[in-house]
PDB file of C-alpha atoms in Angstrom:
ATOM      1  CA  UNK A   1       0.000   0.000   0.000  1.00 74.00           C
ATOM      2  CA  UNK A   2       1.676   3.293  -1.191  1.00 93.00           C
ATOM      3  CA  UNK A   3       0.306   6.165   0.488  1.00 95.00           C
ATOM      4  CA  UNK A   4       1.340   9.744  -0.813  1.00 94.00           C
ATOM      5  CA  UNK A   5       1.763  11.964   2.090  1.00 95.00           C
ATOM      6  CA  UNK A   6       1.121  15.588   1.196  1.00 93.00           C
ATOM      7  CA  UNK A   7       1.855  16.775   5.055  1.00 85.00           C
ATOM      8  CA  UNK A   8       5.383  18.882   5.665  1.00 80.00           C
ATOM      9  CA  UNK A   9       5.423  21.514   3.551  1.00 86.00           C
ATOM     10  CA  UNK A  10       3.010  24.077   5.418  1.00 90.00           C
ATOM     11  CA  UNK A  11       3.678  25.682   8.983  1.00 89.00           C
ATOM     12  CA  UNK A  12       0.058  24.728   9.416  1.00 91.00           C
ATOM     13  CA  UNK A  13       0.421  20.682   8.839  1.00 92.00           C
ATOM     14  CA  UNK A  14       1.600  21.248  12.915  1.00 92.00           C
ATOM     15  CA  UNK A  15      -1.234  23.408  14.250  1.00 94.00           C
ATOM     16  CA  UNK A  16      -3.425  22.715  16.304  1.00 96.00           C
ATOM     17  CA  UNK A  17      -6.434  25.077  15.532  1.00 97.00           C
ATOM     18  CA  UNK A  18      -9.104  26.730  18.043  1.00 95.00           C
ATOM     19  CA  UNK A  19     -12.113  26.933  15.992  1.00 96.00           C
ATOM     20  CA  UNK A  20     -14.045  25.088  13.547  1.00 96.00           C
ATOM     21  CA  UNK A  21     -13.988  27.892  11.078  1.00 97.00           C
ATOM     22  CA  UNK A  22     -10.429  28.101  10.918  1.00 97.00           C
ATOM     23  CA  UNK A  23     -10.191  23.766  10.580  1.00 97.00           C
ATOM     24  CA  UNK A  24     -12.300  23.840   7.521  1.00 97.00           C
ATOM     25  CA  UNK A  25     -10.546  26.845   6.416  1.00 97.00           C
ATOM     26  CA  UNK A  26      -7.130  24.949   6.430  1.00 97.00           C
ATOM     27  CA  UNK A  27      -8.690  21.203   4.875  1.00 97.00           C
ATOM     28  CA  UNK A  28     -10.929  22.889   2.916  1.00 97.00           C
ATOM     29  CA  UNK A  29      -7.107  24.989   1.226  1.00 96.00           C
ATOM     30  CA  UNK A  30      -6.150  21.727   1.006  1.00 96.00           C
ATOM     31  CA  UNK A  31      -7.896  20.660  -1.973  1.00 96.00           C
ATOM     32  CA  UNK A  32      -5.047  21.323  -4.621  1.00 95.00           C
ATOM     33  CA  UNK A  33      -2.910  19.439  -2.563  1.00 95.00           C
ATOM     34  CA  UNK A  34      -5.015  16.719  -3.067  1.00 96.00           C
ATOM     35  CA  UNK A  35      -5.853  17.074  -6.365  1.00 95.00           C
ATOM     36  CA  UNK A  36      -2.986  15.747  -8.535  1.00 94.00           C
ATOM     37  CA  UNK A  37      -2.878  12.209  -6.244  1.00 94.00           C
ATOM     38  CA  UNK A  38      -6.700  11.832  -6.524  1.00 95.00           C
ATOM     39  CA  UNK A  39      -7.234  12.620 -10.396  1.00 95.00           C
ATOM     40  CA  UNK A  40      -4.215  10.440 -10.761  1.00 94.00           C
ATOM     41  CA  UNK A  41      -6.361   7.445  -8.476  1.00 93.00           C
ATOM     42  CA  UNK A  42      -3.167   7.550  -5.792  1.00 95.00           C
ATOM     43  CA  UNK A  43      -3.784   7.097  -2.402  1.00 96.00           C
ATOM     44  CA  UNK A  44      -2.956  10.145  -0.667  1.00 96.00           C
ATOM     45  CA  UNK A  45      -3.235  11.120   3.035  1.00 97.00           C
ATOM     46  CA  UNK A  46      -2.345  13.648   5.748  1.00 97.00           C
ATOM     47  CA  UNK A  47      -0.666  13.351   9.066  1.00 96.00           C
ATOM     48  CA  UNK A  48      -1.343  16.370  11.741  1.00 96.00           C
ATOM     49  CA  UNK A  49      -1.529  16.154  15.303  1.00 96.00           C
ATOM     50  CA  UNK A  50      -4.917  17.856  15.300  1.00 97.00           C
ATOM     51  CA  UNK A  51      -7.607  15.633  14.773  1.00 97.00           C
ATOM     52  CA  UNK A  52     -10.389  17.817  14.201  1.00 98.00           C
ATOM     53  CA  UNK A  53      -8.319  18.353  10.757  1.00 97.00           C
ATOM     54  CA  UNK A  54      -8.317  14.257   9.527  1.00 97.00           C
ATOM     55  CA  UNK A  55     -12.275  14.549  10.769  1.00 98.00           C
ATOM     56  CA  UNK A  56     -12.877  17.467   8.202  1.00 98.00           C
ATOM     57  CA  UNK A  57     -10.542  16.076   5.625  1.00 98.00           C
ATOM     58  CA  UNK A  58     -12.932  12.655   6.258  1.00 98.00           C
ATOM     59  CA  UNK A  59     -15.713  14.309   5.380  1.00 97.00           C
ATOM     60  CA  UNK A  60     -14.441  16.298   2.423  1.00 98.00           C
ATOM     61  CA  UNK A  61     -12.189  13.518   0.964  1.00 97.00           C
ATOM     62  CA  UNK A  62     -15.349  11.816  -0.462  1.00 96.00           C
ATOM     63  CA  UNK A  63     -17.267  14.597  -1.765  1.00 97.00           C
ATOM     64  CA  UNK A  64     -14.262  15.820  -3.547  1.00 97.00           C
ATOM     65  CA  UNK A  65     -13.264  12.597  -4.827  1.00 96.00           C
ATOM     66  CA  UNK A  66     -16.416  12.301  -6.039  1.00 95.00           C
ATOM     67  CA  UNK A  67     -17.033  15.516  -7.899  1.00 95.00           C
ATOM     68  CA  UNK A  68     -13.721  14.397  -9.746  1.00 94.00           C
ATOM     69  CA  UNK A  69     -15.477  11.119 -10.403  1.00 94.00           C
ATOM     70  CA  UNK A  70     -12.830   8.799  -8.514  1.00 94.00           C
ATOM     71  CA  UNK A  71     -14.007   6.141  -6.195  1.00 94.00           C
ATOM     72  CA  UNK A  72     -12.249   6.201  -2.680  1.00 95.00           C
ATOM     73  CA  UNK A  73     -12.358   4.667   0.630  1.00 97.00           C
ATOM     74  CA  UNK A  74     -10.990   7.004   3.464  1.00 97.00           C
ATOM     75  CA  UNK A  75      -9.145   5.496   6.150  1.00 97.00           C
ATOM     76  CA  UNK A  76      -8.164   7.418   9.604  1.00 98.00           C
ATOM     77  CA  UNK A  77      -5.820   6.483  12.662  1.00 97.00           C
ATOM     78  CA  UNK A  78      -3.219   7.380  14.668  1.00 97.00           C
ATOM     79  CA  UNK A  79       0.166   6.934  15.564  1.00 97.00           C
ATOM     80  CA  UNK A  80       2.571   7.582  17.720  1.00 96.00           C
ATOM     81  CA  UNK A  81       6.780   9.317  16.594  1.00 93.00           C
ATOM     82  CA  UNK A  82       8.686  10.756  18.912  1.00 93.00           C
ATOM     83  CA  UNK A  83       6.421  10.941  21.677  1.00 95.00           C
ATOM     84  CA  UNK A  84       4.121  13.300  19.408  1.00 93.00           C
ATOM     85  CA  UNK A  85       0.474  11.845  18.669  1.00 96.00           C
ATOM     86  CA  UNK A  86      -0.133  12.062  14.713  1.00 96.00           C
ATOM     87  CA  UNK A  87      -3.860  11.824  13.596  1.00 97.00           C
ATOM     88  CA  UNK A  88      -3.924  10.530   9.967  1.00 97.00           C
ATOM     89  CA  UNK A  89      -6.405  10.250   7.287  1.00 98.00           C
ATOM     90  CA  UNK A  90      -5.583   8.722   3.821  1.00 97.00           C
ATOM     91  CA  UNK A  91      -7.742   7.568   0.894  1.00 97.00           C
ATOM     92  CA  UNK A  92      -7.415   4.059  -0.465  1.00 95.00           C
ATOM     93  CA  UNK A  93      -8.502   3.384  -4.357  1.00 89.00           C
ATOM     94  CA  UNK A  94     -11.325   1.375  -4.855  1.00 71.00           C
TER      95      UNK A  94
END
Protein backbone atom coordinates (compact mmCIF):
# COMPACT_ATOMS: atom_id res chain seq x y z
CA UNK A 1 0.00 0.00 0.00
CA UNK A 2 1.68 3.29 -1.19
CA UNK A 3 0.31 6.17 0.49
CA UNK A 4 1.34 9.74 -0.81
CA UNK A 5 1.76 11.96 2.09
CA UNK A 6 1.12 15.59 1.20
CA UNK A 7 1.85 16.78 5.06
CA UNK A 8 5.38 18.88 5.66
CA UNK A 9 5.42 21.51 3.55
CA UNK A 10 3.01 24.08 5.42
CA UNK A 11 3.68 25.68 8.98
CA UNK A 12 0.06 24.73 9.42
CA UNK A 13 0.42 20.68 8.84
CA UNK A 14 1.60 21.25 12.92
CA UNK A 15 -1.23 23.41 14.25
CA UNK A 16 -3.43 22.72 16.30
CA UNK A 17 -6.43 25.08 15.53
CA UNK A 18 -9.10 26.73 18.04
CA UNK A 19 -12.11 26.93 15.99
CA UNK A 20 -14.04 25.09 13.55
CA UNK A 21 -13.99 27.89 11.08
CA UNK A 22 -10.43 28.10 10.92
CA UNK A 23 -10.19 23.77 10.58
CA UNK A 24 -12.30 23.84 7.52
CA UNK A 25 -10.55 26.85 6.42
CA UNK A 26 -7.13 24.95 6.43
CA UNK A 27 -8.69 21.20 4.87
CA UNK A 28 -10.93 22.89 2.92
CA UNK A 29 -7.11 24.99 1.23
CA UNK A 30 -6.15 21.73 1.01
CA UNK A 31 -7.90 20.66 -1.97
CA UNK A 32 -5.05 21.32 -4.62
CA UNK A 33 -2.91 19.44 -2.56
CA UNK A 34 -5.02 16.72 -3.07
CA UNK A 35 -5.85 17.07 -6.36
CA UNK A 36 -2.99 15.75 -8.53
CA UNK A 37 -2.88 12.21 -6.24
CA UNK A 38 -6.70 11.83 -6.52
CA UNK A 39 -7.23 12.62 -10.40
CA UNK A 40 -4.21 10.44 -10.76
CA UNK A 41 -6.36 7.44 -8.48
CA UNK A 42 -3.17 7.55 -5.79
CA UNK A 43 -3.78 7.10 -2.40
CA UNK A 44 -2.96 10.15 -0.67
CA UNK A 45 -3.24 11.12 3.03
CA UNK A 46 -2.35 13.65 5.75
CA UNK A 47 -0.67 13.35 9.07
CA UNK A 48 -1.34 16.37 11.74
CA UNK A 49 -1.53 16.15 15.30
CA UNK A 50 -4.92 17.86 15.30
CA UNK A 51 -7.61 15.63 14.77
CA UNK A 52 -10.39 17.82 14.20
CA UNK A 53 -8.32 18.35 10.76
CA UNK A 54 -8.32 14.26 9.53
CA UNK A 55 -12.28 14.55 10.77
CA UNK A 56 -12.88 17.47 8.20
CA UNK A 57 -10.54 16.08 5.62
CA UNK A 58 -12.93 12.65 6.26
CA UNK A 59 -15.71 14.31 5.38
CA UNK A 60 -14.44 16.30 2.42
CA UNK A 61 -12.19 13.52 0.96
CA UNK A 62 -15.35 11.82 -0.46
CA UNK A 63 -17.27 14.60 -1.76
CA UNK A 64 -14.26 15.82 -3.55
CA UNK A 65 -13.26 12.60 -4.83
CA UNK A 66 -16.42 12.30 -6.04
CA UNK A 67 -17.03 15.52 -7.90
CA UNK A 68 -13.72 14.40 -9.75
CA UNK A 69 -15.48 11.12 -10.40
CA UNK A 70 -12.83 8.80 -8.51
CA UNK A 71 -14.01 6.14 -6.20
CA UNK A 72 -12.25 6.20 -2.68
CA UNK A 73 -12.36 4.67 0.63
CA UNK A 74 -10.99 7.00 3.46
CA UNK A 75 -9.14 5.50 6.15
CA UNK A 76 -8.16 7.42 9.60
CA UNK A 77 -5.82 6.48 12.66
CA UNK A 78 -3.22 7.38 14.67
CA UNK A 79 0.17 6.93 15.56
CA UNK A 80 2.57 7.58 17.72
CA UNK A 81 6.78 9.32 16.59
CA UNK A 82 8.69 10.76 18.91
CA UNK A 83 6.42 10.94 21.68
CA UNK A 84 4.12 13.30 19.41
CA UNK A 85 0.47 11.84 18.67
CA UNK A 86 -0.13 12.06 14.71
CA UNK A 87 -3.86 11.82 13.60
CA UNK A 88 -3.92 10.53 9.97
CA UNK A 89 -6.40 10.25 7.29
CA UNK A 90 -5.58 8.72 3.82
CA UNK A 91 -7.74 7.57 0.89
CA UNK A 92 -7.42 4.06 -0.47
CA UNK A 93 -8.50 3.38 -4.36
CA UNK A 94 -11.33 1.37 -4.86
Amino acid sequence: MEIQWINGQYAEDNRIFDMEMEVYEWSDSLYVDFLDCLVNKKNVGYATPDEKVTASLSELLPKWADYLNVKVAVHRDKINVNDIILYRVWTMND
